[in-house]
PDB file of C-alpha atoms in Angstrom:
ATOM      1  CA  UNK A  27      76.301-194.051 -68.291  1.00  0.00           C
ATOM      2  CA  UNK A  28      79.102-192.445 -70.224  1.00  0.00           C
ATOM      3  CA  UNK A  29      77.219-190.551 -72.962  1.00  0.00           C
ATOM      4  CA  UNK A  30      79.743-188.259 -74.629  1.00  0.00           C
ATOM      5  CA  UNK A  31      77.558-185.261 -73.752  1.00  0.00           C
ATOM      6  CA  UNK A  32      76.022-183.472 -70.763  1.00  0.00           C
ATOM      7  CA  UNK A  33      72.609-185.084 -70.788  1.00  0.00           C
ATOM      8  CA  UNK A  34      69.984-187.264 -69.202  1.00  0.00           C
ATOM      9  CA  UNK A  35      67.239-188.929 -71.167  1.00  0.00           C
ATOM     10  CA  UNK A  36      64.486-191.484 -71.245  1.00  0.00           C
ATOM     11  CA  UNK A  37      64.866-194.130 -73.942  1.00  0.00           C
ATOM     12  CA  UNK A  38      61.392-195.289 -75.038  1.00  0.00           C
ATOM     13  CA  UNK A  39      62.853-198.330 -76.831  1.00  0.00           C
ATOM     14  CA  UNK A  40      64.469-199.798 -73.727  1.00  0.00           C
ATOM     15  CA  UNK A  41      62.164-198.086 -71.207  1.00  0.00           C
ATOM     16  CA  UNK A  42      65.238-196.841 -69.336  1.00  0.00           C
ATOM     17  CA  UNK A  43      66.265-193.518 -67.860  1.00  0.00           C
ATOM     18  CA  UNK A  44      69.915-192.722 -68.508  1.00  0.00           C
ATOM     19  CA  UNK A  45      71.724-190.227 -66.302  1.00  0.00           C
ATOM     20  CA  UNK A  46      75.010-189.243 -67.963  1.00  0.00           C
ATOM     21  CA  UNK A  47      78.209-188.849 -65.968  1.00  0.00           C
ATOM     22  CA  UNK A  48      78.943-185.757 -68.039  1.00  0.00           C
ATOM     23  CA  UNK A  49      75.827-184.080 -66.622  1.00  0.00           C
ATOM     24  CA  UNK A  50      77.046-184.750 -63.091  1.00  0.00           C
ATOM     25  CA  UNK A  51      80.414-183.233 -64.033  1.00  0.00           C
ATOM     26  CA  UNK A  52      78.549-180.231 -65.439  1.00  0.00           C
ATOM     27  CA  UNK A  53      76.704-179.782 -62.155  1.00  0.00           C
ATOM     28  CA  UNK A  54      80.030-179.784 -60.307  1.00  0.00           C
ATOM     29  CA  UNK A  55      81.463-177.100 -62.597  1.00  0.00           C
ATOM     30  CA  UNK A  56      78.256-175.060 -62.663  1.00  0.00           C
ATOM     31  CA  UNK A  57      77.704-174.964 -58.896  1.00  0.00           C
ATOM     32  CA  UNK A  58      81.363-174.773 -57.809  1.00  0.00           C
ATOM     33  CA  UNK A  59      81.617-170.968 -57.806  1.00  0.00           C
ATOM     34  CA  UNK A  60      78.228-170.636 -56.114  1.00  0.00           C
ATOM     35  CA  UNK A  61      78.940-173.025 -53.242  1.00  0.00           C
ATOM     36  CA  UNK A  62      80.537-171.991 -49.967  1.00  0.00           C
ATOM     37  CA  UNK A  63      81.986-175.441 -49.299  1.00  0.00           C
ATOM     38  CA  UNK A  64      82.048-179.036 -50.537  1.00  0.00           C
ATOM     39  CA  UNK A  65      78.894-179.910 -48.598  1.00  0.00           C
ATOM     40  CA  UNK A  66      76.919-177.122 -50.285  1.00  0.00           C
ATOM     41  CA  UNK A  67      78.327-178.210 -53.652  1.00  0.00           C
ATOM     42  CA  UNK A  68      77.312-181.818 -53.023  1.00  0.00           C
ATOM     43  CA  UNK A  69      73.794-180.823 -51.972  1.00  0.00           C
ATOM     44  CA  UNK A  70      73.332-178.603 -55.041  1.00  0.00           C
ATOM     45  CA  UNK A  71      74.504-181.422 -57.301  1.00  0.00           C
ATOM     46  CA  UNK A  72      72.360-184.083 -55.616  1.00  0.00           C
ATOM     47  CA  UNK A  73      69.172-182.029 -55.554  1.00  0.00           C
ATOM     48  CA  UNK A  74      69.663-180.972 -59.180  1.00  0.00           C
ATOM     49  CA  UNK A  75      70.041-184.632 -60.083  1.00  0.00           C
ATOM     50  CA  UNK A  76      66.744-185.334 -58.298  1.00  0.00           C
ATOM     51  CA  UNK A  77      65.027-182.663 -60.385  1.00  0.00           C
ATOM     52  CA  UNK A  78      66.483-183.996 -63.651  1.00  0.00           C
ATOM     53  CA  UNK A  79      65.725-187.605 -62.715  1.00  0.00           C
ATOM     54  CA  UNK A  80      62.065-186.836 -62.038  1.00  0.00           C
ATOM     55  CA  UNK A  81      61.942-184.776 -65.238  1.00  0.00           C
ATOM     56  CA  UNK A  82      62.969-187.949 -67.084  1.00  0.00           C
ATOM     57  CA  UNK A  83      60.416-189.931 -65.050  1.00  0.00           C
ATOM     58  CA  UNK A  84      57.885-187.512 -66.528  1.00  0.00           C
ATOM     59  CA  UNK A  85      58.865-188.568 -70.039  1.00  0.00           C
ATOM     60  CA  UNK A  86      58.766-192.214 -68.971  1.00  0.00           C
ATOM     61  CA  UNK A  87      55.298-192.199 -67.440  1.00  0.00           C
ATOM     62  CA  UNK A  88      53.772-190.349 -70.390  1.00  0.00           C
ATOM     63  CA  UNK A  89      55.247-193.021 -72.670  1.00  0.00           C
ATOM     64  CA  UNK A  90      54.703-196.133 -70.541  1.00  0.00           C
ATOM     65  CA  UNK A  91      51.149-195.283 -69.468  1.00  0.00           C
ATOM     66  CA  UNK A  92      50.337-193.718 -72.836  1.00  0.00           C
ATOM     67  CA  UNK A  93      49.054-190.602 -71.071  1.00  0.00           C
ATOM     68  CA  UNK A  94      47.439-187.838 -73.073  1.00  0.00           C
ATOM     69  CA  UNK A  95      49.566-184.725 -72.911  1.00  0.00           C
ATOM     70  CA  UNK A  96      49.295-181.533 -74.854  1.00  0.00           C
ATOM     71  CA  UNK A  97      51.907-178.914 -75.399  1.00  0.00           C
ATOM     72  CA  UNK A  98      55.632-179.193 -75.190  1.00  0.00           C
ATOM     73  CA  UNK A  99      56.823-182.566 -73.875  1.00  0.00           C
ATOM     74  CA  UNK A 100      59.755-180.940 -72.050  1.00  0.00           C
ATOM     75  CA  UNK A 101      57.467-178.521 -70.217  1.00  0.00           C
ATOM     76  CA  UNK A 102      55.222-181.477 -69.355  1.00  0.00           C
ATOM     77  CA  UNK A 103      58.226-183.326 -67.914  1.00  0.00           C
ATOM     78  CA  UNK A 104      59.161-180.257 -65.822  1.00  0.00           C
ATOM     79  CA  UNK A 105      55.597-180.249 -64.509  1.00  0.00           C
ATOM     80  CA  UNK A 106      55.737-183.939 -63.572  1.00  0.00           C
ATOM     81  CA  UNK A 107      59.033-183.382 -61.782  1.00  0.00           C
ATOM     82  CA  UNK A 108      57.443-180.502 -59.873  1.00  0.00           C
ATOM     83  CA  UNK A 109      54.289-182.514 -59.133  1.00  0.00           C
ATOM     84  CA  UNK A 110      56.317-185.424 -57.721  1.00  0.00           C
ATOM     85  CA  UNK A 111      58.888-183.393 -55.809  1.00  0.00           C
ATOM     86  CA  UNK A 112      56.313-181.128 -54.153  1.00  0.00           C
ATOM     87  CA  UNK A 113      54.765-184.274 -52.665  1.00  0.00           C
ATOM     88  CA  UNK A 114      58.048-184.792 -50.769  1.00  0.00           C
ATOM     89  CA  UNK A 115      57.963-181.725 -48.547  1.00  0.00           C
ATOM     90  CA  UNK A 116      61.020-179.586 -47.861  1.00  0.00           C
ATOM     91  CA  UNK A 117      63.519-181.893 -49.575  1.00  0.00           C
ATOM     92  CA  UNK A 118      61.365-181.848 -52.719  1.00  0.00           C
ATOM     93  CA  UNK A 119      61.187-178.059 -52.631  1.00  0.00           C
ATOM     94  CA  UNK A 120      64.973-177.931 -52.168  1.00  0.00           C
ATOM     95  CA  UNK A 121      65.422-180.163 -55.227  1.00  0.00           C
ATOM     96  CA  UNK A 122      63.151-177.899 -57.277  1.00  0.00           C
ATOM     97  CA  UNK A 123      64.999-174.801 -56.103  1.00  0.00           C
ATOM     98  CA  UNK A 124      68.364-176.303 -57.052  1.00  0.00           C
ATOM     99  CA  UNK A 125      66.928-177.256 -60.446  1.00  0.00           C
ATOM    100  CA  UNK A 126      65.718-173.668 -60.836  1.00  0.00           C
ATOM    101  CA  UNK A 127      69.114-172.376 -59.700  1.00  0.00           C
ATOM    102  CA  UNK A 128      70.807-174.552 -62.344  1.00  0.00           C
ATOM    103  CA  UNK A 129      68.583-173.043 -65.050  1.00  0.00           C
ATOM    104  CA  UNK A 130      69.285-169.528 -63.767  1.00  0.00           C
ATOM    105  CA  UNK A 131      73.060-170.017 -63.741  1.00  0.00           C
ATOM    106  CA  UNK A 132      72.991-171.558 -67.213  1.00  0.00           C
ATOM    107  CA  UNK A 133      70.926-168.636 -68.508  1.00  0.00           C
ATOM    108  CA  UNK A 134      73.424-166.154 -67.039  1.00  0.00           C
ATOM    109  CA  UNK A 135      76.355-167.938 -68.654  1.00  0.00           C
ATOM    110  CA  UNK A 136      74.875-168.340 -72.125  1.00  0.00           C
ATOM    111  CA  UNK A 137      74.179-165.900 -74.884  1.00  0.00           C
ATOM    112  CA  UNK A 138      70.591-166.027 -76.045  1.00  0.00           C
ATOM    113  CA  UNK A 139      70.629-167.206 -79.616  1.00  0.00           C
ATOM    114  CA  UNK A 140      67.786-167.796 -82.028  1.00  0.00           C
ATOM    115  CA  UNK A 141      68.380-171.561 -81.746  1.00  0.00           C
ATOM    116  CA  UNK A 142      67.423-171.412 -78.054  1.00  0.00           C
ATOM    117  CA  UNK A 143      63.915-170.431 -79.068  1.00  0.00           C
ATOM    118  CA  UNK A 144      63.587-173.239 -81.585  1.00  0.00           C
ATOM    119  CA  UNK A 145      64.896-175.920 -79.208  1.00  0.00           C
ATOM    120  CA  UNK A 146      62.357-178.380 -77.790  1.00  0.00           C
ATOM    121  CA  UNK A 147      63.340-177.189 -74.284  1.00  0.00           C
ATOM    122  CA  UNK A 148      62.058-173.812 -73.180  1.00  0.00           C
ATOM    123  CA  UNK A 149      64.851-171.293 -72.597  1.00  0.00           C
ATOM    124  CA  UNK A 150      66.571-171.809 -69.245  1.00  0.00           C
ATOM    125  CA  UNK A 151      65.367-168.525 -67.772  1.00  0.00           C
ATOM    126  CA  UNK A 152      61.762-169.441 -68.624  1.00  0.00           C
ATOM    127  CA  UNK A 153      62.183-172.803 -66.913  1.00  0.00           C
ATOM    128  CA  UNK A 154      63.634-171.014 -63.879  1.00  0.00           C
ATOM    129  CA  UNK A 155      60.567-168.792 -63.547  1.00  0.00           C
ATOM    130  CA  UNK A 156      58.175-171.681 -64.207  1.00  0.00           C
ATOM    131  CA  UNK A 157      59.635-173.688 -61.316  1.00  0.00           C
ATOM    132  CA  UNK A 158      59.532-170.704 -58.973  1.00  0.00           C
ATOM    133  CA  UNK A 159      55.935-169.990 -59.957  1.00  0.00           C
ATOM    134  CA  UNK A 160      54.782-173.557 -59.388  1.00  0.00           C
ATOM    135  CA  UNK A 161      56.511-173.762 -56.010  1.00  0.00           C
ATOM    136  CA  UNK A 162      55.043-170.400 -55.018  1.00  0.00           C
ATOM    137  CA  UNK A 163      51.606-171.362 -56.311  1.00  0.00           C
ATOM    138  CA  UNK A 164      51.638-174.528 -54.222  1.00  0.00           C
ATOM    139  CA  UNK A 165      51.977-172.514 -50.989  1.00  0.00           C
ATOM    140  CA  UNK A 166      51.646-168.755 -51.412  1.00  0.00           C
ATOM    141  CA  UNK A 167      51.420-168.262 -47.634  1.00  0.00           C
ATOM    142  CA  UNK A 168      54.980-169.510 -47.116  1.00  0.00           C
ATOM    143  CA  UNK A 169      56.564-168.606 -50.441  1.00  0.00           C
ATOM    144  CA  UNK A 170      57.206-164.881 -50.149  1.00  0.00           C
ATOM    145  CA  UNK A 171      60.978-165.469 -50.323  1.00  0.00           C
ATOM    146  CA  UNK A 172      60.470-166.666 -53.900  1.00  0.00           C
ATOM    147  CA  UNK A 173      59.311-163.154 -54.770  1.00  0.00           C
ATOM    148  CA  UNK A 174      61.791-161.239 -52.605  1.00  0.00           C
ATOM    149  CA  UNK A 175      64.954-163.366 -52.699  1.00  0.00           C
ATOM    150  CA  UNK A 176      64.529-165.435 -55.861  1.00  0.00           C
ATOM    151  CA  UNK A 177      63.049-162.476 -57.759  1.00  0.00           C
ATOM    152  CA  UNK A 178      59.873-164.088 -59.054  1.00  0.00           C
ATOM    153  CA  UNK A 179      58.176-161.020 -60.603  1.00  0.00           C
ATOM    154  CA  UNK A 180      55.088-159.921 -58.684  1.00  0.00           C
ATOM    155  CA  UNK A 181      53.066-159.827 -61.912  1.00  0.00           C
ATOM    156  CA  UNK A 182      53.852-163.499 -62.541  1.00  0.00           C
ATOM    157  CA  UNK A 183      53.413-164.420 -58.863  1.00  0.00           C
ATOM    158  CA  UNK A 184      49.860-163.064 -58.964  1.00  0.00           C
ATOM    159  CA  UNK A 185      48.787-165.909 -61.257  1.00  0.00           C
ATOM    160  CA  UNK A 186      50.918-168.702 -59.825  1.00  0.00           C
ATOM    161  CA  UNK A 187      48.336-170.109 -57.446  1.00  0.00           C
ATOM    162  CA  UNK A 188      45.886-170.643 -60.305  1.00  0.00           C
ATOM    163  CA  UNK A 189      48.635-171.909 -62.630  1.00  0.00           C
ATOM    164  CA  UNK A 190      49.795-174.411 -60.034  1.00  0.00           C
ATOM    165  CA  UNK A 191      46.233-175.521 -59.217  1.00  0.00           C
ATOM    166  CA  UNK A 192      45.525-176.196 -62.896  1.00  0.00           C
ATOM    167  CA  UNK A 193      48.794-178.084 -63.340  1.00  0.00           C
ATOM    168  CA  UNK A 194      48.301-180.081 -60.121  1.00  0.00           C
ATOM    169  CA  UNK A 195      44.724-180.981 -60.987  1.00  0.00           C
ATOM    170  CA  UNK A 196      45.682-182.111 -64.489  1.00  0.00           C
ATOM    171  CA  UNK A 197      48.590-184.312 -63.425  1.00  0.00           C
ATOM    172  CA  UNK A 198      46.705-185.625 -60.413  1.00  0.00           C
ATOM    173  CA  UNK A 199      43.856-186.690 -62.683  1.00  0.00           C
ATOM    174  CA  UNK A 200      46.244-188.291 -65.200  1.00  0.00           C
ATOM    175  CA  UNK A 201      48.290-190.093 -62.553  1.00  0.00           C
ATOM    176  CA  UNK A 202      45.714-190.831 -59.837  1.00  0.00           C
ATOM    177  CA  UNK A 203      45.213-194.464 -60.810  1.00  0.00           C
ATOM    178  CA  UNK A 204      49.004-195.022 -60.721  1.00  0.00           C
ATOM    179  CA  UNK A 205      49.795-193.203 -57.464  1.00  0.00           C
ATOM    180  CA  UNK A 206      49.875-195.072 -54.181  1.00  0.00           C
TER     181      UNK A 206
END
């Protein structure tokens, strides 16, 4: 939909996920300078949209199934997106990495202001590291490039397997009766 802002959201009144055209435009602008060609740009945009869509699915399933969730609802939605996308193999990992890349680029382009810490969303750089950690934690044997190339700090990487296992177990338990 045309929203008048760069956004995507779940509307609990209509039970609909709305993906705003302005967000897609933002992805094009954000990834343009980081893409070698139009194909790379299109892939970055598409995979980032997958991440955001499943983030909004996270909000939807918590609402629709009245799931218990503690903590920040936006962090919970990032976890659901990760949980779902990791079940889809390499393409899911690629979507998570593009989502992480989007957060990293946004964090590089913005000045950290006090309002960023009071926003319901965690700061972009935090979300970047969370996604890397969860991906790494899901497969530490094959995730060394997340530490070397994506710069996931070794101190954080040391706890990612346990962090991922806890997150996976929690969401698996909450969603097991709905998953097919």
